[in-house]
Amino acid sequence: MYTLSTWYTKQELTKRIAIFFFGMFGGTAVSPLLGAALLKLDGKNGLFGWQWIFLVEGLFSVSVSIILFFFLPEHKELLVSSNEVKISEARVLRPMKKPLAPPGKPHISFVLVWKTLTNIHKWPHFIATGCVFATWSPLTTYTPSIFMELGFARIEANAFSAIGSLLTLPVILLFAWMSDKSNKRGLTVMVAILVYLIALVILRIMMHRVDKWGKFGLWTAVNALAVGYHPIHNSWIQINCKSSEERNISVA
């Protein structure tokens, strides 16, 4: 996310970060489907279903990390010519009207870390992210178990868990489009979080008044709407930082 901010203007950044998050949320969607398939291997070669999940998904993650280590270039290696540097400055530095430190700067001082973390103007960003992820992350992590508690079979529960994550993809694109169209990132973030809050309230009120399919629908809606704000929120805080170091700390 920080790297994207060094390559795109503030007008381009939100949509690119939304697309970047397709990897995370798309993976969250595919993972339960893959898990449902791997659970059918239960007992094969003396391994339980959950062991097949750990083995296959773990090997995939390790393989991708090795590929990235060798093939993902550093920013400074991409800007090899003076002409490319000028293009980068024209596209990123001037439109953002904020100087970026040279890529690859090796040290961020503790003073700057402290100054960034104690800047009260950033606290709403940090608090909002903490509040949303404090509710959304457990829901997503334990959705298969929750669906099993509702009466769905284990493989069904894993497969149904993917639906909310798949619906997240058009939701984040919609809010990113709204943000770019209106150029009001703060308002779009607040609308997106309000929509998620409404979904949580409806879930809390209706949870014991509907059957298992109703509960499934409510839970899926919550999972789908939870993080629509996040790509916009991420680009918003980066655009308002005064240096690349401050952006780095804020994103972390």
PDB file of C-alpha atoms in Angstrom:
ATOM      1  CA  MET A   1       0.000   0.000   0.000  1.00  0.00           C
ATOM      2  CA  TYR A   2       2.870   2.338   0.777  1.00  0.00           C
ATOM      3  CA  THR A   3       4.591   1.343  -2.466  1.00  0.00           C
ATOM      4  CA  LEU A   4       1.448   2.147  -4.459  1.00  0.00           C
ATOM      5  CA  SER A   5       1.467   5.653  -3.000  1.00  0.00           C
ATOM      6  CA  THR A   6       4.897   6.277  -4.556  1.00  0.00           C
ATOM      7  CA  TRP A   7       3.681   5.357  -8.047  1.00  0.00           C
ATOM      8  CA  TYR A   8       0.206   6.912  -8.307  1.00  0.00           C
ATOM      9  CA  THR A   9      -1.281  10.367  -7.843  1.00  0.00           C
ATOM     10  CA  LYS A  10      -3.828  11.088  -5.138  1.00  0.00           C
ATOM     11  CA  GLN A  11      -6.547  11.035  -7.810  1.00  0.00           C
ATOM     12  CA  GLU A  12      -5.499   7.509  -8.847  1.00  0.00           C
ATOM     13  CA  LEU A  13      -4.553   6.004  -5.500  1.00  0.00           C
ATOM     14  CA  THR A  14      -7.947   5.051  -4.022  1.00  0.00           C
ATOM     15  CA  LYS A  15      -9.024   2.882  -6.948  1.00  0.00           C
ATOM     16  CA  ARG A  16      -5.614   1.165  -7.120  1.00  0.00           C
ATOM     17  CA  ILE A  17      -5.677   0.333  -3.418  1.00  0.00           C
ATOM     18  CA  ALA A  18      -9.214  -1.038  -3.839  1.00  0.00           C
ATOM     19  CA  ILE A  19      -7.959  -3.306  -6.629  1.00  0.00           C
ATOM     20  CA  PHE A  20      -4.965  -4.277  -4.463  1.00  0.00           C
ATOM     21  CA  PHE A  21      -7.374  -5.370  -1.711  1.00  0.00           C
ATOM     22  CA  PHE A  22      -8.962  -7.794  -4.183  1.00  0.00           C
ATOM     23  CA  GLY A  23      -5.979  -9.983  -3.329  1.00  0.00           C
ATOM     24  CA  MET A  24      -6.773 -10.004   0.387  1.00  0.00           C
ATOM     25  CA  PHE A  25     -10.561 -10.189   0.188  1.00  0.00           C
ATOM     26  CA  GLY A  26     -10.523 -12.399  -2.901  1.00  0.00           C
ATOM     27  CA  GLY A  27      -8.231 -14.757  -1.005  1.00  0.00           C
ATOM     28  CA  THR A  28     -10.645 -14.683   1.928  1.00  0.00           C
ATOM     29  CA  ALA A  29     -13.387 -15.712  -0.510  1.00  0.00           C
ATOM     30  CA  VAL A  30     -11.435 -18.482  -2.221  1.00  0.00           C
ATOM     31  CA  SER A  31      -9.950 -19.896   0.982  1.00  0.00           C
ATOM     32  CA  PRO A  32     -13.208 -21.408   2.355  1.00  0.00           C
ATOM     33  CA  LEU A  33     -13.982 -22.965  -1.036  1.00  0.00           C
ATOM     34  CA  LEU A  34     -10.517 -24.488  -1.150  1.00  0.00           C
ATOM     35  CA  GLY A  35     -10.935 -25.590   2.456  1.00  0.00           C
ATOM     36  CA  ALA A  36     -14.253 -27.270   1.666  1.00  0.00           C
ATOM     37  CA  ALA A  37     -12.566 -29.224  -1.148  1.00  0.00           C
ATOM     38  CA  LEU A  38      -9.539 -30.172   0.943  1.00  0.00           C
ATOM     39  CA  LEU A  39     -11.719 -31.379   3.820  1.00  0.00           C
ATOM     40  CA  LYS A  40     -12.936 -34.129   1.481  1.00  0.00           C
ATOM     41  CA  LEU A  41      -9.398 -35.517   1.566  1.00  0.00           C
ATOM     42  CA  ASP A  42      -9.900 -36.386   5.243  1.00  0.00           C
ATOM     43  CA  GLY A  43      -8.138 -39.714   5.892  1.00  0.00           C
ATOM     44  CA  LYS A  44      -6.092 -39.697   2.675  1.00  0.00           C
ATOM     45  CA  ASN A  45      -2.443 -40.715   3.246  1.00  0.00           C
ATOM     46  CA  GLY A  46      -3.074 -40.758   6.983  1.00  0.00           C
ATOM     47  CA  LEU A  47      -3.829 -37.001   7.208  1.00  0.00           C
ATOM     48  CA  PHE A  48      -6.903 -35.327   8.651  1.00  0.00           C
ATOM     49  CA  GLY A  49      -8.801 -32.788   6.548  1.00  0.00           C
ATOM     50  CA  TRP A  50      -7.487 -29.835   8.551  1.00  0.00           C
ATOM     51  CA  GLN A  51      -3.926 -31.114   8.008  1.00  0.00           C
ATOM     52  CA  TRP A  52      -4.480 -31.082   4.241  1.00  0.00           C
ATOM     53  CA  ILE A  53      -5.663 -27.458   4.529  1.00  0.00           C
ATOM     54  CA  PHE A  54      -2.540 -26.434   6.456  1.00  0.00           C
ATOM     55  CA  LEU A  55      -0.274 -28.337   4.063  1.00  0.00           C
ATOM     56  CA  VAL A  56      -1.679 -27.133   0.716  1.00  0.00           C
ATOM     57  CA  GLU A  57      -2.422 -23.529   1.686  1.00  0.00           C
ATOM     58  CA  GLY A  58       0.853 -23.281   3.598  1.00  0.00           C
ATOM     59  CA  LEU A  59       2.920 -24.539   0.654  1.00  0.00           C
ATOM     60  CA  PHE A  60       1.137 -22.107  -1.660  1.00  0.00           C
ATOM     61  CA  SER A  61       1.911 -19.151   0.636  1.00  0.00           C
ATOM     62  CA  VAL A  62       5.564 -20.131   1.004  1.00  0.00           C
ATOM     63  CA  SER A  63       5.929 -20.581  -2.775  1.00  0.00           C
ATOM     64  CA  VAL A  64       4.449 -17.151  -3.523  1.00  0.00           C
ATOM     65  CA  SER A  65       6.686 -15.499  -0.922  1.00  0.00           C
ATOM     66  CA  ILE A  66       9.795 -17.016  -2.571  1.00  0.00           C
ATOM     67  CA  ILE A  67       8.649 -15.805  -6.001  1.00  0.00           C
ATOM     68  CA  LEU A  68       8.062 -12.291  -4.638  1.00  0.00           C
ATOM     69  CA  PHE A  69      11.459 -12.243  -2.948  1.00  0.00           C
ATOM     70  CA  PHE A  70      13.279 -12.876  -6.225  1.00  0.00           C
ATOM     71  CA  PHE A  71      11.067 -11.108  -8.765  1.00  0.00           C
ATOM     72  CA  LEU A  72       9.390  -8.098  -7.104  1.00  0.00           C
ATOM     73  CA  PRO A  73      11.677  -5.146  -7.913  1.00  0.00           C
ATOM     74  CA  GLU A  74      12.477  -2.308  -5.562  1.00  0.00           C
ATOM     75  CA  HIS A  75      11.122   1.092  -6.518  1.00  0.00           C
ATOM     76  CA  LYS A  76      14.606   2.501  -7.090  1.00  0.00           C
ATOM     77  CA  GLU A  77      15.372  -0.286  -9.576  1.00  0.00           C
ATOM     78  CA  LEU A  78      12.340   0.643 -11.654  1.00  0.00           C
ATOM     79  CA  LEU A  79      13.338   4.303 -11.973  1.00  0.00           C
ATOM     80  CA  VAL A  80      16.649   3.714 -13.660  1.00  0.00           C
ATOM     81  CA  SER A  81      16.749   6.604 -16.131  1.00  0.00           C
ATOM     82  CA  SER A  82      16.534  10.338 -15.594  1.00  0.00           C
ATOM     83  CA  ASN A  83      13.615  10.448 -18.007  1.00  0.00           C
ATOM     84  CA  GLU A  84      11.700   7.917 -15.885  1.00  0.00           C
ATOM     85  CA  VAL A  85      12.471   9.953 -12.772  1.00  0.00           C
ATOM     86  CA  LYS A  86      10.986  13.037 -14.455  1.00  0.00           C
ATOM     87  CA  ILE A  87       7.889  11.061 -15.434  1.00  0.00           C
ATOM     88  CA  SER A  88       7.521   9.819 -11.857  1.00  0.00           C
ATOM     89  CA  GLU A  89       7.875  13.347 -10.486  1.00  0.00           C
ATOM     90  CA  ALA A  90       5.328  14.697 -12.954  1.00  0.00           C
ATOM     91  CA  ARG A  91       2.782  11.968 -12.136  1.00  0.00           C
ATOM     92  CA  VAL A  92       3.226  11.643  -8.403  1.00  0.00           C
ATOM     93  CA  LEU A  93       5.145  14.459  -6.756  1.00  0.00           C
ATOM     94  CA  ARG A  94       3.618  17.463  -8.458  1.00  0.00           C
ATOM     95  CA  PRO A  95      -0.057  16.409  -8.392  1.00  0.00           C
ATOM     96  CA  MET A  96       0.248  15.469  -4.704  1.00  0.00           C
ATOM     97  CA  LYS A  97       2.174  18.716  -4.035  1.00  0.00           C
ATOM     98  CA  LYS A  98       4.083  16.934  -1.286  1.00  0.00           C
ATOM     99  CA  PRO A  99       7.760  16.001  -1.456  1.00  0.00           C
ATOM    100  CA  LEU A 100       8.636  12.345  -1.189  1.00  0.00           C
ATOM    101  CA  ALA A 101      11.869  11.230   0.412  1.00  0.00           C
ATOM    102  CA  PRO A 102      14.203   9.297  -1.923  1.00  0.00           C
ATOM    103  CA  PRO A 103      13.111   5.643  -2.139  1.00  0.00           C
ATOM    104  CA  GLY A 104      15.120   3.233  -0.064  1.00  0.00           C
ATOM    105  CA  LYS A 105      15.878   5.615   2.813  1.00  0.00           C
ATOM    106  CA  PRO A 106      17.175   3.228   5.474  1.00  0.00           C
ATOM    107  CA  HIS A 107      16.232   4.940   8.722  1.00  0.00           C
ATOM    108  CA  ILE A 108      13.090   6.350  10.342  1.00  0.00           C
ATOM    109  CA  SER A 109      13.785   8.133  13.603  1.00  0.00           C
ATOM    110  CA  PHE A 110      11.956   7.308  16.821  1.00  0.00           C
ATOM    111  CA  VAL A 111      11.121  11.008  17.118  1.00  0.00           C
ATOM    112  CA  LEU A 112       9.147  10.853  13.864  1.00  0.00           C
ATOM    113  CA  VAL A 113       7.402   7.649  14.961  1.00  0.00           C
ATOM    114  CA  TRP A 114       6.381   9.321  18.220  1.00  0.00           C
ATOM    115  CA  LYS A 115       5.311  12.522  16.457  1.00  0.00           C
ATOM    116  CA  THR A 116       3.149  10.556  14.013  1.00  0.00           C
ATOM    117  CA  LEU A 117       1.492   8.417  16.666  1.00  0.00           C
ATOM    118  CA  THR A 118       0.764  11.392  18.926  1.00  0.00           C
ATOM    119  CA  ASN A 119      -0.740  13.477  16.123  1.00  0.00           C
ATOM    120  CA  ILE A 120      -4.375  13.642  17.256  1.00  0.00           C
ATOM    121  CA  HIS A 121      -5.532  14.336  13.699  1.00  0.00           C
ATOM    122  CA  LYS A 122      -4.604  10.742  12.844  1.00  0.00           C
ATOM    123  CA  TRP A 123      -6.368   9.175  15.816  1.00  0.00           C
ATOM    124  CA  PRO A 124      -9.795   8.997  14.138  1.00  0.00           C
ATOM    125  CA  HIS A 125      -8.132   6.946  11.367  1.00  0.00           C
ATOM    126  CA  PHE A 126      -6.490   4.552  13.821  1.00  0.00           C
ATOM    127  CA  ILE A 127      -9.539   4.240  16.096  1.00  0.00           C
ATOM    128  CA  ALA A 128     -11.966   3.676  13.206  1.00  0.00           C
ATOM    129  CA  THR A 129      -9.778   0.927  11.768  1.00  0.00           C
ATOM    130  CA  GLY A 130      -9.394  -0.705  15.187  1.00  0.00           C
ATOM    131  CA  CYS A 131     -13.146  -0.642  15.849  1.00  0.00           C
ATOM    132  CA  VAL A 132     -14.097  -2.099  12.467  1.00  0.00           C
ATOM    133  CA  PHE A 133     -11.472  -4.836  12.501  1.00  0.00           C
ATOM    134  CA  ALA A 134     -12.254  -5.695  16.139  1.00  0.00           C
ATOM    135  CA  THR A 135     -15.738  -6.729  14.984  1.00  0.00           C
ATOM    136  CA  TRP A 136     -15.121  -7.857  11.402  1.00  0.00           C
ATOM    137  CA  SER A 137     -12.004  -9.986  11.883  1.00  0.00           C
ATOM    138  CA  PRO A 138     -13.503 -12.403  14.463  1.00  0.00           C
ATOM    139  CA  LEU A 139     -16.683 -12.695  12.395  1.00  0.00           C
ATOM    140  CA  THR A 140     -14.702 -13.636   9.300  1.00  0.00           C
ATOM    141  CA  THR A 141     -12.285 -15.939  11.118  1.00  0.00           C
ATOM    142  CA  TYR A 142     -15.026 -17.956  12.798  1.00  0.00           C
ATOM    143  CA  THR A 143     -17.730 -17.773  10.119  1.00  0.00           C
ATOM    144  CA  PRO A 144     -17.402 -21.503   9.172  1.00  0.00           C
ATOM    145  CA  SER A 145     -17.734 -22.501  12.833  1.00  0.00           C
ATOM    146  CA  ILE A 146     -20.697 -20.144  13.289  1.00  0.00           C
ATOM    147  CA  PHE A 147     -22.440 -21.608  10.228  1.00  0.00           C
ATOM    148  CA  MET A 148     -21.876 -25.088  11.623  1.00  0.00           C
ATOM    149  CA  GLU A 149     -23.539 -23.957  14.855  1.00  0.00           C
ATOM    150  CA  LEU A 150     -26.527 -22.888  12.732  1.00  0.00           C
ATOM    151  CA  GLY A 151     -26.889 -26.471  11.521  1.00  0.00           C
ATOM    152  CA  PHE A 152     -24.928 -26.561   8.271  1.00  0.00           C
ATOM    153  CA  ALA A 153     -22.579 -29.464   7.544  1.00  0.00           C
ATOM    154  CA  ARG A 154     -18.854 -28.757   7.811  1.00  0.00           C
ATOM    155  CA  ILE A 155     -18.162 -28.663   4.063  1.00  0.00           C
ATOM    156  CA  GLU A 156     -21.313 -26.607   3.422  1.00  0.00           C
ATOM    157  CA  ALA A 157     -20.299 -24.137   6.133  1.00  0.00           C
ATOM    158  CA  ASN A 158     -16.891 -23.607   4.535  1.00  0.00           C
ATOM    159  CA  ALA A 159     -18.385 -23.110   1.087  1.00  0.00           C
ATOM    160  CA  PHE A 160     -21.081 -20.685   2.313  1.00  0.00           C
ATOM    161  CA  SER A 161     -18.414 -18.626   4.100  1.00  0.00           C
ATOM    162  CA  ALA A 162     -17.047 -17.560   0.725  1.00  0.00           C
ATOM    163  CA  ILE A 163     -20.218 -15.718  -0.292  1.00  0.00           C
ATOM    164  CA  GLY A 164     -19.777 -12.746   2.056  1.00  0.00           C
ATOM    165  CA  SER A 165     -16.162 -12.306   1.010  1.00  0.00           C
ATOM    166  CA  LEU A 166     -17.070 -12.444  -2.682  1.00  0.00           C
ATOM    167  CA  LEU A 167     -19.702  -9.753  -2.137  1.00  0.00           C
ATOM    168  CA  THR A 168     -17.012  -7.603  -0.491  1.00  0.00           C
ATOM    169  CA  LEU A 169     -15.320  -7.116  -3.878  1.00  0.00           C
ATOM    170  CA  PRO A 170     -18.084  -5.100  -5.594  1.00  0.00           C
ATOM    171  CA  VAL A 171     -18.731  -3.256  -2.306  1.00  0.00           C
ATOM    172  CA  ILE A 172     -15.171  -1.901  -2.055  1.00  0.00           C
ATOM    173  CA  LEU A 173     -15.199  -0.976  -5.747  1.00  0.00           C
ATOM    174  CA  LEU A 174     -18.511   0.863  -5.294  1.00  0.00           C
ATOM    175  CA  PHE A 175     -17.240   2.984  -2.406  1.00  0.00           C
ATOM    176  CA  ALA A 176     -13.931   3.608  -4.188  1.00  0.00           C
ATOM    177  CA  TRP A 177     -15.891   4.835  -7.220  1.00  0.00           C
ATOM    178  CA  MET A 178     -18.044   7.065  -4.972  1.00  0.00           C
ATOM    179  CA  SER A 179     -14.903   8.495  -3.385  1.00  0.00           C
ATOM    180  CA  ASP A 180     -13.278   9.287  -6.732  1.00  0.00           C
ATOM    181  CA  LYS A 181     -16.497  10.678  -8.188  1.00  0.00           C
ATOM    182  CA  SER A 182     -17.286  12.981  -5.269  1.00  0.00           C
ATOM    183  CA  ASN A 183     -13.672  13.673  -4.215  1.00  0.00           C
ATOM    184  CA  LYS A 184     -14.957  13.520  -0.618  1.00  0.00           C
ATOM    185  CA  ARG A 185     -12.984  10.713   0.961  1.00  0.00           C
ATOM    186  CA  GLY A 186     -13.894  11.520   4.558  1.00  0.00           C
ATOM    187  CA  LEU A 187     -17.626  11.576   3.840  1.00  0.00           C
ATOM    188  CA  THR A 188     -17.412   8.339   1.836  1.00  0.00           C
ATOM    189  CA  VAL A 189     -15.553   6.639   4.697  1.00  0.00           C
ATOM    190  CA  MET A 190     -18.219   7.730   7.193  1.00  0.00           C
ATOM    191  CA  VAL A 191     -21.040   6.533   4.913  1.00  0.00           C
ATOM    192  CA  ALA A 192     -19.352   3.155   4.416  1.00  0.00           C
ATOM    193  CA  ILE A 193     -18.815   2.658   8.172  1.00  0.00           C
ATOM    194  CA  LEU A 194     -22.409   3.776   8.882  1.00  0.00           C
ATOM    195  CA  VAL A 195     -23.724   1.159   6.434  1.00  0.00           C
ATOM    196  CA  TYR A 196     -21.680  -1.502   8.241  1.00  0.00           C
ATOM    197  CA  LEU A 197     -22.938  -0.291  11.638  1.00  0.00           C
ATOM    198  CA  ILE A 198     -26.556  -0.525  10.438  1.00  0.00           C
ATOM    199  CA  ALA A 199     -25.901  -4.107   9.283  1.00  0.00           C
ATOM    200  CA  LEU A 200     -24.485  -4.983  12.718  1.00  0.00           C
ATOM    201  CA  VAL A 201     -27.488  -3.462  14.527  1.00  0.00           C
ATOM    202  CA  ILE A 202     -29.943  -5.347  12.300  1.00  0.00           C
ATOM    203  CA  LEU A 203     -27.976  -8.560  12.907  1.00  0.00           C
ATOM    204  CA  ARG A 204     -28.123  -8.008  16.683  1.00  0.00           C
ATOM    205  CA  ILE A 205     -31.883  -7.287  16.655  1.00  0.00           C
ATOM    206  CA  MET A 206     -32.962 -10.023  14.245  1.00  0.00           C
ATOM    207  CA  MET A 207     -30.562 -12.843  15.130  1.00  0.00           C
ATOM    208  CA  HIS A 208     -33.045 -14.689  17.382  1.00  0.00           C
ATOM    209  CA  ARG A 209     -36.114 -13.958  15.262  1.00  0.00           C
ATOM    210  CA  VAL A 210     -35.189 -15.739  12.037  1.00  0.00           C
ATOM    211  CA  ASP A 211     -34.366 -19.303  10.996  1.00  0.00           C
ATOM    212  CA  LYS A 212     -30.911 -20.554  10.048  1.00  0.00           C
ATOM    213  CA  TRP A 213     -31.199 -19.221   6.489  1.00  0.00           C
ATOM    214  CA  GLY A 214     -32.156 -15.810   7.803  1.00  0.00           C
ATOM    215  CA  LYS A 215     -29.167 -15.867  10.133  1.00  0.00           C
ATOM    216  CA  PHE A 216     -26.965 -16.940   7.240  1.00  0.00           C
ATOM    217  CA  GLY A 217     -28.204 -13.977   5.184  1.00  0.00           C
ATOM    218  CA  LEU A 218     -27.641 -11.490   8.019  1.00  0.00           C
ATOM    219  CA  TRP A 219     -24.150 -12.801   8.723  1.00  0.00           C
ATOM    220  CA  THR A 220     -23.252 -12.743   5.039  1.00  0.00           C
ATOM    221  CA  ALA A 221     -24.436  -9.120   4.741  1.00  0.00           C
ATOM    222  CA  VAL A 222     -22.254  -8.102   7.690  1.00  0.00           C
ATOM    223  CA  ASN A 223     -19.214  -9.805   6.169  1.00  0.00           C
ATOM    224  CA  ALA A 224     -19.885  -8.170   2.798  1.00  0.00           C
ATOM    225  CA  LEU A 225     -20.291  -4.612   4.124  1.00  0.00           C
ATOM    226  CA  ALA A 226     -17.617  -4.538   6.836  1.00  0.00           C
ATOM    227  CA  VAL A 227     -14.603  -3.255   4.930  1.00  0.00           C
ATOM    228  CA  GLY A 228     -16.068  -1.157   2.141  1.00  0.00           C
ATOM    229  CA  TYR A 229     -14.472   1.879   3.776  1.00  0.00           C
ATOM    230  CA  HIS A 230     -10.967   0.445   4.097  1.00  0.00           C
ATOM    231  CA  PRO A 231      -9.258   1.210   0.746  1.00  0.00           C
ATOM    232  CA  ILE A 232     -10.566   4.804   0.837  1.00  0.00           C
ATOM    233  CA  HIS A 233      -9.530   5.175   4.452  1.00  0.00           C
ATOM    234  CA  ASN A 234      -6.069   3.915   3.602  1.00  0.00           C
ATOM    235  CA  SER A 235      -5.522   6.307   0.691  1.00  0.00           C
ATOM    236  CA  TRP A 236      -7.063   9.189   2.685  1.00  0.00           C
ATOM    237  CA  ILE A 237      -4.516   8.985   5.480  1.00  0.00           C
ATOM    238  CA  GLN A 238      -1.622   8.608   3.031  1.00  0.00           C
ATOM    239  CA  ILE A 239      -2.626  11.657   1.006  1.00  0.00           C
ATOM    240  CA  ASN A 240      -2.668  13.768   4.182  1.00  0.00           C
ATOM    241  CA  CYS A 241       0.866  12.808   5.227  1.00  0.00           C
ATOM    242  CA  LYS A 242       3.730  15.246   4.661  1.00  0.00           C
ATOM    243  CA  SER A 243       6.508  12.763   3.873  1.00  0.00           C
ATOM    244  CA  SER A 244       7.074   9.200   2.740  1.00  0.00           C
ATOM    245  CA  GLU A 245       8.327   8.284   6.232  1.00  0.00           C
ATOM    246  CA  GLU A 246       5.153   9.605   7.832  1.00  0.00           C
ATOM    247  CA  ARG A 247       3.054   7.674   5.312  1.00  0.00           C
ATOM    248  CA  ASN A 248       5.020   4.526   6.064  1.00  0.00           C
ATOM    249  CA  ILE A 249       4.411   4.841   9.814  1.00  0.00           C
ATOM    250  CA  SER A 250       0.739   5.739   9.390  1.00  0.00           C
ATOM    251  CA  VAL A 251       0.014   2.756   7.147  1.00  0.00           C
ATOM    252  CA  ALA A 252       1.788   0.440   9.594  1.00  0.00           C
TER     253      ALA A 252
END
